[in-house]
Backbone as a chain_set.jsonl record, in Angstrom:
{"seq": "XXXXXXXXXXXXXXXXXXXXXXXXXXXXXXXXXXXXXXXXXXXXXXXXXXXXXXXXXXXXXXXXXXXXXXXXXXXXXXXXXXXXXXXXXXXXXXXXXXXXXXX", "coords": {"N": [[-18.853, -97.202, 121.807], [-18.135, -94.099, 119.895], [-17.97, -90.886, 121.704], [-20.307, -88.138, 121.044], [-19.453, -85.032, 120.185], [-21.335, -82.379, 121.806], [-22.844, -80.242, 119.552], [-25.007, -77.868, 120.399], [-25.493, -74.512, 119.962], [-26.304, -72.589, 121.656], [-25.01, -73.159, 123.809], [-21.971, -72.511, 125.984], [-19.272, -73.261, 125.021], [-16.331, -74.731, 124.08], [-13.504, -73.371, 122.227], [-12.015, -69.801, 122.023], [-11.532, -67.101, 119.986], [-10.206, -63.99, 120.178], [-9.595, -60.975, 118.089], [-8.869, -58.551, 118.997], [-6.899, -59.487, 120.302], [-4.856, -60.904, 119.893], [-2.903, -63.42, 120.635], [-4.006, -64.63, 122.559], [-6.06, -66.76, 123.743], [-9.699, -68.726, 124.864], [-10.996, -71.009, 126.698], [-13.637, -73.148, 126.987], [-15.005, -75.897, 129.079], [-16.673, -77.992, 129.289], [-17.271, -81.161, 129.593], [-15.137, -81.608, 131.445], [-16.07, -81.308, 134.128], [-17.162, -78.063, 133.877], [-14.969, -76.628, 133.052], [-12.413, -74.254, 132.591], [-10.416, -72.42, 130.999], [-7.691, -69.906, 130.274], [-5.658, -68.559, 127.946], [-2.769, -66.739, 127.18], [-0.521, -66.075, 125.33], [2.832, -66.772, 126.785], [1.301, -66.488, 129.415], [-1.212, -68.709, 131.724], [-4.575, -69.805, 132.433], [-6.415, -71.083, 135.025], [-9.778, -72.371, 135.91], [-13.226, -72.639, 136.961], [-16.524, -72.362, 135.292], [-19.795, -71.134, 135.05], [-23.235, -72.034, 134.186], [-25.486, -69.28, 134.654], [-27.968, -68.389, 134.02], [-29.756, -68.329, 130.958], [-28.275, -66.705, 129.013], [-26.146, -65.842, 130.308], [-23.331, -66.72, 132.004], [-20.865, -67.136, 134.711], [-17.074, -66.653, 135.345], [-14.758, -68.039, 137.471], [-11.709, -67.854, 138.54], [-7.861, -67.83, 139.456], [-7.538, -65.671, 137.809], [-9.923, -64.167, 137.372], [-12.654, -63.215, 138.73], [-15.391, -64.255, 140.149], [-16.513, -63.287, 137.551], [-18.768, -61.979, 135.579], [-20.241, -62.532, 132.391], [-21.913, -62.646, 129.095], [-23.238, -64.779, 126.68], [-23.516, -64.419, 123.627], [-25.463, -65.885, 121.846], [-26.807, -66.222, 118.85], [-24.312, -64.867, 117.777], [-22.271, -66.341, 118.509], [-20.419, -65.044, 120.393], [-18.689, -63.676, 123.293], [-18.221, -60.727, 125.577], [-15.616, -59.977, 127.566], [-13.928, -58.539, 130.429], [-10.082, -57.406, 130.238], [-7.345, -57.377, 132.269], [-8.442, -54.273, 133.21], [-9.449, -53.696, 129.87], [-12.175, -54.255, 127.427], [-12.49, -56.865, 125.705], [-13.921, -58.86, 122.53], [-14.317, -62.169, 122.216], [-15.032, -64.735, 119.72], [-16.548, -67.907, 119.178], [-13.869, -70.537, 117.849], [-13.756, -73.006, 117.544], [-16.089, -75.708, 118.576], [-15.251, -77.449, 119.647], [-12.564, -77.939, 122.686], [-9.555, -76.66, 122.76], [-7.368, -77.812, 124.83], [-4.098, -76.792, 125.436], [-1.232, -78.258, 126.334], [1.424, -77.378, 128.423], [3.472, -78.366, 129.833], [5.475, -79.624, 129.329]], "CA": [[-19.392, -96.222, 120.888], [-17.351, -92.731, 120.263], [-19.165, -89.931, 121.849], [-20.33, -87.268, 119.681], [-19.987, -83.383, 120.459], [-22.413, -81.63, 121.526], [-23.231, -78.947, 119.031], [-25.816, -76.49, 120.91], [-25.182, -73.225, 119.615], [-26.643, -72.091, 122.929], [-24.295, -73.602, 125.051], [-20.8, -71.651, 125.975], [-18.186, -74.494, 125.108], [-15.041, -74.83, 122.899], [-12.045, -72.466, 121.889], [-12.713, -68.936, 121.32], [-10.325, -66.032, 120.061], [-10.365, -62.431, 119.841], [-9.017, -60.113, 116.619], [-8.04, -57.767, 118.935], [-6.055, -60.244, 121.225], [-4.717, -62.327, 118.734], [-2.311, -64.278, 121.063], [-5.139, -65.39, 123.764], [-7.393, -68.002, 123.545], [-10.148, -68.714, 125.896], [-11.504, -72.24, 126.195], [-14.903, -73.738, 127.921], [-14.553, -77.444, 128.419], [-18.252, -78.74, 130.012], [-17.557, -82.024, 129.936], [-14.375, -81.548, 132.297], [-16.492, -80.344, 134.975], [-17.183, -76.984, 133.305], [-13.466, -76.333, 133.417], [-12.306, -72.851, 131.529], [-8.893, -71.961, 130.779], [-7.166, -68.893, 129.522], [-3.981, -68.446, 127.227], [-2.219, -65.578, 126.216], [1.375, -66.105, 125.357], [3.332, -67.369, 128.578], [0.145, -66.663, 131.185], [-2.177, -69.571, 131.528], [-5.615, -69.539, 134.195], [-8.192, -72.2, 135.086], [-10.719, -72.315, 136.54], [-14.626, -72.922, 136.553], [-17.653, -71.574, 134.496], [-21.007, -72.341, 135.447], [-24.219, -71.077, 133.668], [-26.435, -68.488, 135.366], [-29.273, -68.269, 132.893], [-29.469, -69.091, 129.431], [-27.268, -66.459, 128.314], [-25.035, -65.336, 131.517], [-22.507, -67.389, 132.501], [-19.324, -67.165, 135.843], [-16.115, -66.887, 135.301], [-14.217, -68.122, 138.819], [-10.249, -68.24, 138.517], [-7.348, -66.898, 139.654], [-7.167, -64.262, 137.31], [-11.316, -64.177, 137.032], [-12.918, -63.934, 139.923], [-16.569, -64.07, 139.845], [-16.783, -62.596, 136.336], [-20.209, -61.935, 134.667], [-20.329, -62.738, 130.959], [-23.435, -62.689, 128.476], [-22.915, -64.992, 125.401], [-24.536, -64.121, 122.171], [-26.077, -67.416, 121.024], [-26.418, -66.043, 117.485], [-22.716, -64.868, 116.976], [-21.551, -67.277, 118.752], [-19.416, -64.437, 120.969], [-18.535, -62.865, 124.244], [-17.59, -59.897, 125.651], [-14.779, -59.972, 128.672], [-12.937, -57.282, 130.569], [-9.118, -58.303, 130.832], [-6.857, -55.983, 132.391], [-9.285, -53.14, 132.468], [-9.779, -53.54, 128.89], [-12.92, -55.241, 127.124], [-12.294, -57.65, 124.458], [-14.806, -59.375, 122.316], [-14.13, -63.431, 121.275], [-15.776, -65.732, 118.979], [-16.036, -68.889, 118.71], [-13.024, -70.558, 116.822], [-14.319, -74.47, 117.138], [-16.944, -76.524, 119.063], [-14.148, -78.173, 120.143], [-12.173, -76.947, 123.353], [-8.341, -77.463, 123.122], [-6.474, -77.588, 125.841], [-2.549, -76.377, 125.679], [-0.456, -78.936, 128.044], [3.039, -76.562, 128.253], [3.795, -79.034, 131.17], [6.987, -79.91, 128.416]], "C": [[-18.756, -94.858, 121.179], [-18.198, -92.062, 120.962], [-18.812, -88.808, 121.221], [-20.597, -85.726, 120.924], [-21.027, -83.039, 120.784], [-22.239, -80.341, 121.276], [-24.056, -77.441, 119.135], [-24.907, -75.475, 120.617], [-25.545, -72.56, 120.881], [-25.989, -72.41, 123.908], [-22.592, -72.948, 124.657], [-19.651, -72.906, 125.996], [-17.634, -74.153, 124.089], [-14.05, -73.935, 123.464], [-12.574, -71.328, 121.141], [-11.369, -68.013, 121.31], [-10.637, -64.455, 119.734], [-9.336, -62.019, 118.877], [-8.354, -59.523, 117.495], [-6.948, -58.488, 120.457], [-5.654, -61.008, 120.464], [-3.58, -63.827, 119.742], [-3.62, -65.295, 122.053], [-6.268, -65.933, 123.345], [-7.856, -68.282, 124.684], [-10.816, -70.494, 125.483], [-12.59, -72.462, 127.237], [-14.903, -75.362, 127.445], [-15.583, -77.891, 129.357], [-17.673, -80.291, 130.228], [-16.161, -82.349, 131.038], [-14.71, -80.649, 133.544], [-16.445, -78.505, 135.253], [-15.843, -75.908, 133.57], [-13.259, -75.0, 132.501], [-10.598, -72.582, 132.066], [-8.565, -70.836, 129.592], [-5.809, -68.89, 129.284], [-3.714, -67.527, 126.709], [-0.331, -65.324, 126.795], [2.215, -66.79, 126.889], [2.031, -67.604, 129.43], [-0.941, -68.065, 130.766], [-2.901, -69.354, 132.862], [-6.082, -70.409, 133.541], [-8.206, -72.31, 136.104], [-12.026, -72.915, 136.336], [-15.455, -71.97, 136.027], [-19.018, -71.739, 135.326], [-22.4, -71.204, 134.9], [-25.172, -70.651, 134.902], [-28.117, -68.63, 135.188], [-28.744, -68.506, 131.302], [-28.245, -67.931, 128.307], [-26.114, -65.959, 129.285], [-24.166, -66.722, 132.059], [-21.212, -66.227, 133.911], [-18.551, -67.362, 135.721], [-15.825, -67.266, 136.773], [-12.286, -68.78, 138.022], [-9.399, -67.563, 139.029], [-6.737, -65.559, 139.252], [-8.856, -63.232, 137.055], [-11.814, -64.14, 138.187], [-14.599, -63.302, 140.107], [-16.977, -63.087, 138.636], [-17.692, -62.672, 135.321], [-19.177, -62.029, 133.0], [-21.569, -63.146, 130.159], [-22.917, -63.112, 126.942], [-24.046, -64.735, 124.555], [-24.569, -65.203, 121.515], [-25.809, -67.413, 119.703], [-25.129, -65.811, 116.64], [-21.903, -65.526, 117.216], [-20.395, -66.358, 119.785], [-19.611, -63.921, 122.71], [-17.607, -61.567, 124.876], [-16.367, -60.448, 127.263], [-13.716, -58.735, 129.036], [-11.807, -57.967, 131.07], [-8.254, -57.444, 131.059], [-7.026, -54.482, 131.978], [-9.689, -52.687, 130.855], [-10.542, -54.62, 128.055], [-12.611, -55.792, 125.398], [-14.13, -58.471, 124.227], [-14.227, -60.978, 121.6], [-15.318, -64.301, 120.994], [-15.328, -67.263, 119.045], [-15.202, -69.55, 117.767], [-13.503, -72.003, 116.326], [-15.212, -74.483, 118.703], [-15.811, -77.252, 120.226], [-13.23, -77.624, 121.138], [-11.202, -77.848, 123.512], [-7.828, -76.749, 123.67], [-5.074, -77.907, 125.558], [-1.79, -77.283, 126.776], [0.934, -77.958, 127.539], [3.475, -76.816, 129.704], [5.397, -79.771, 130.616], [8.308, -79.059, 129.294]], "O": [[-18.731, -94.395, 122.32], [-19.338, -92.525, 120.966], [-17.697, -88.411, 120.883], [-21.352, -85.47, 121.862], [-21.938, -83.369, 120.024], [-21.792, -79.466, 122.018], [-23.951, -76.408, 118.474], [-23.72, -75.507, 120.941], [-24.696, -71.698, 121.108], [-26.33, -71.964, 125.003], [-22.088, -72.89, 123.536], [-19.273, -73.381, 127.067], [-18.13, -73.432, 123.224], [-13.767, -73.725, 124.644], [-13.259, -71.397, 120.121], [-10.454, -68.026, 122.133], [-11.453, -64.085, 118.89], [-8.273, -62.637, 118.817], [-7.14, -59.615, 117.31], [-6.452, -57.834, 121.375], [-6.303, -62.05, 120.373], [-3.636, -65.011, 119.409], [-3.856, -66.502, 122.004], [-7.216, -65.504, 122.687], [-7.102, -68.26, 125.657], [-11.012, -70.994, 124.375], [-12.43, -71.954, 128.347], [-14.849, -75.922, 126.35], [-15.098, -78.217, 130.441], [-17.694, -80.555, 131.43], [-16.19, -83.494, 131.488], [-14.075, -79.68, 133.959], [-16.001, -77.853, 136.198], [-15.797, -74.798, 134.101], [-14.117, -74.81, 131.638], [-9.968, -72.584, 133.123], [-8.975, -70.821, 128.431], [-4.928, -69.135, 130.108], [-4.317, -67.244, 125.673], [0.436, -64.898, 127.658], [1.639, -67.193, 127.899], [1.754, -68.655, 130.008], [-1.333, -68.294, 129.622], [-2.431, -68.97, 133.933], [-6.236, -70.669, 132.347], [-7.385, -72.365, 137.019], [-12.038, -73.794, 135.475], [-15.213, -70.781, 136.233], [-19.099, -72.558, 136.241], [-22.517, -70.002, 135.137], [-25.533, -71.366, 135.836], [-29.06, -68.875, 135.94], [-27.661, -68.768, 130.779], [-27.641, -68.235, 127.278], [-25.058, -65.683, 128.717], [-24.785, -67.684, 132.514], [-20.93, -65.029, 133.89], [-18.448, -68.58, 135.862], [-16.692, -66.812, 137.519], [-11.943, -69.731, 137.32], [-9.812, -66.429, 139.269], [-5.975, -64.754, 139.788], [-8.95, -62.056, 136.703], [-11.479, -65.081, 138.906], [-14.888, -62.107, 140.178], [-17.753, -62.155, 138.849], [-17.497, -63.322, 134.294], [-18.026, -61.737, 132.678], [-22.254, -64.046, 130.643], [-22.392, -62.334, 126.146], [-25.246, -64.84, 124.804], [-23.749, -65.482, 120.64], [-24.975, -68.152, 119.181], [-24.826, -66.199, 115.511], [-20.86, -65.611, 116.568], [-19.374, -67.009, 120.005], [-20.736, -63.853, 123.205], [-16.402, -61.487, 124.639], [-16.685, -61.485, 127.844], [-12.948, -58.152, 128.27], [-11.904, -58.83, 131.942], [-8.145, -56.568, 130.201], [-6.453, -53.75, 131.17], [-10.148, -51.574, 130.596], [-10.0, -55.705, 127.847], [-12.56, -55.193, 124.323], [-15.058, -58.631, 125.019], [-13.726, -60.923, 120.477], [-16.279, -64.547, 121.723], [-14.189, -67.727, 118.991], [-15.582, -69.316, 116.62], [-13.652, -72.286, 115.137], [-15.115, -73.682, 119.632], [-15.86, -77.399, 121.447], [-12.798, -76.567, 120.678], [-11.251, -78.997, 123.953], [-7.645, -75.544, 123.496], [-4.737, -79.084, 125.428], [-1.795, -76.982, 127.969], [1.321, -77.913, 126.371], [3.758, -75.971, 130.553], [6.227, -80.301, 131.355], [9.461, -79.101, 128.866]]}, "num_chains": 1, "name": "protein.A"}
């Protein structure tokens, strides 16, 4: 039997992008042992997530390193500071794709 998504709007998973980052994509992948990966143009990070409370989540990576974040259930967004400067991304899908550029 396939297994089906899980859709919680309350839960920090998928592929999310920022307007004013348009190259970087951030991804939350729960069922890969709450794996998180960042892309922007050449750089790639991963690392782990792990929820705090129902809206705080942990960044941990080597470009992240213990990094608070507070998702907004309703917009579906988060804020993040990335080289001293805070971006805001949205969810783009449910769905969290991962980039292999192992080519």
């Amino acid at each position: 039997m396939p297994k089906i998504q899980n859709l919680d709007e309350s839960t920090l998973i998928g592929t999310y992008h920022s307007k004013k980052l348009p190259f970087a994509t951030i991804v939350f992948d729960e069922e890969d042992h709450h794996t998180f990966y960042y892309y922007n143009r050449s750089e790639v990070d991963k690392g782990a997530y792990s929820q705090k409370t129902d809206t705080t989540y942990v960044i941990n990576s080597s470009k992240f390193h213990n990094l608070k974040i507070i998702y907004d259930k309703k917009r579906r967004t988060f804020k993040i500071k990335i080289d001293n400067e805070t971006y805001v991304f949205k969810q783009l899908d449910t769905i969290p794709y991962i980039i292999d550029n192992s080519n």
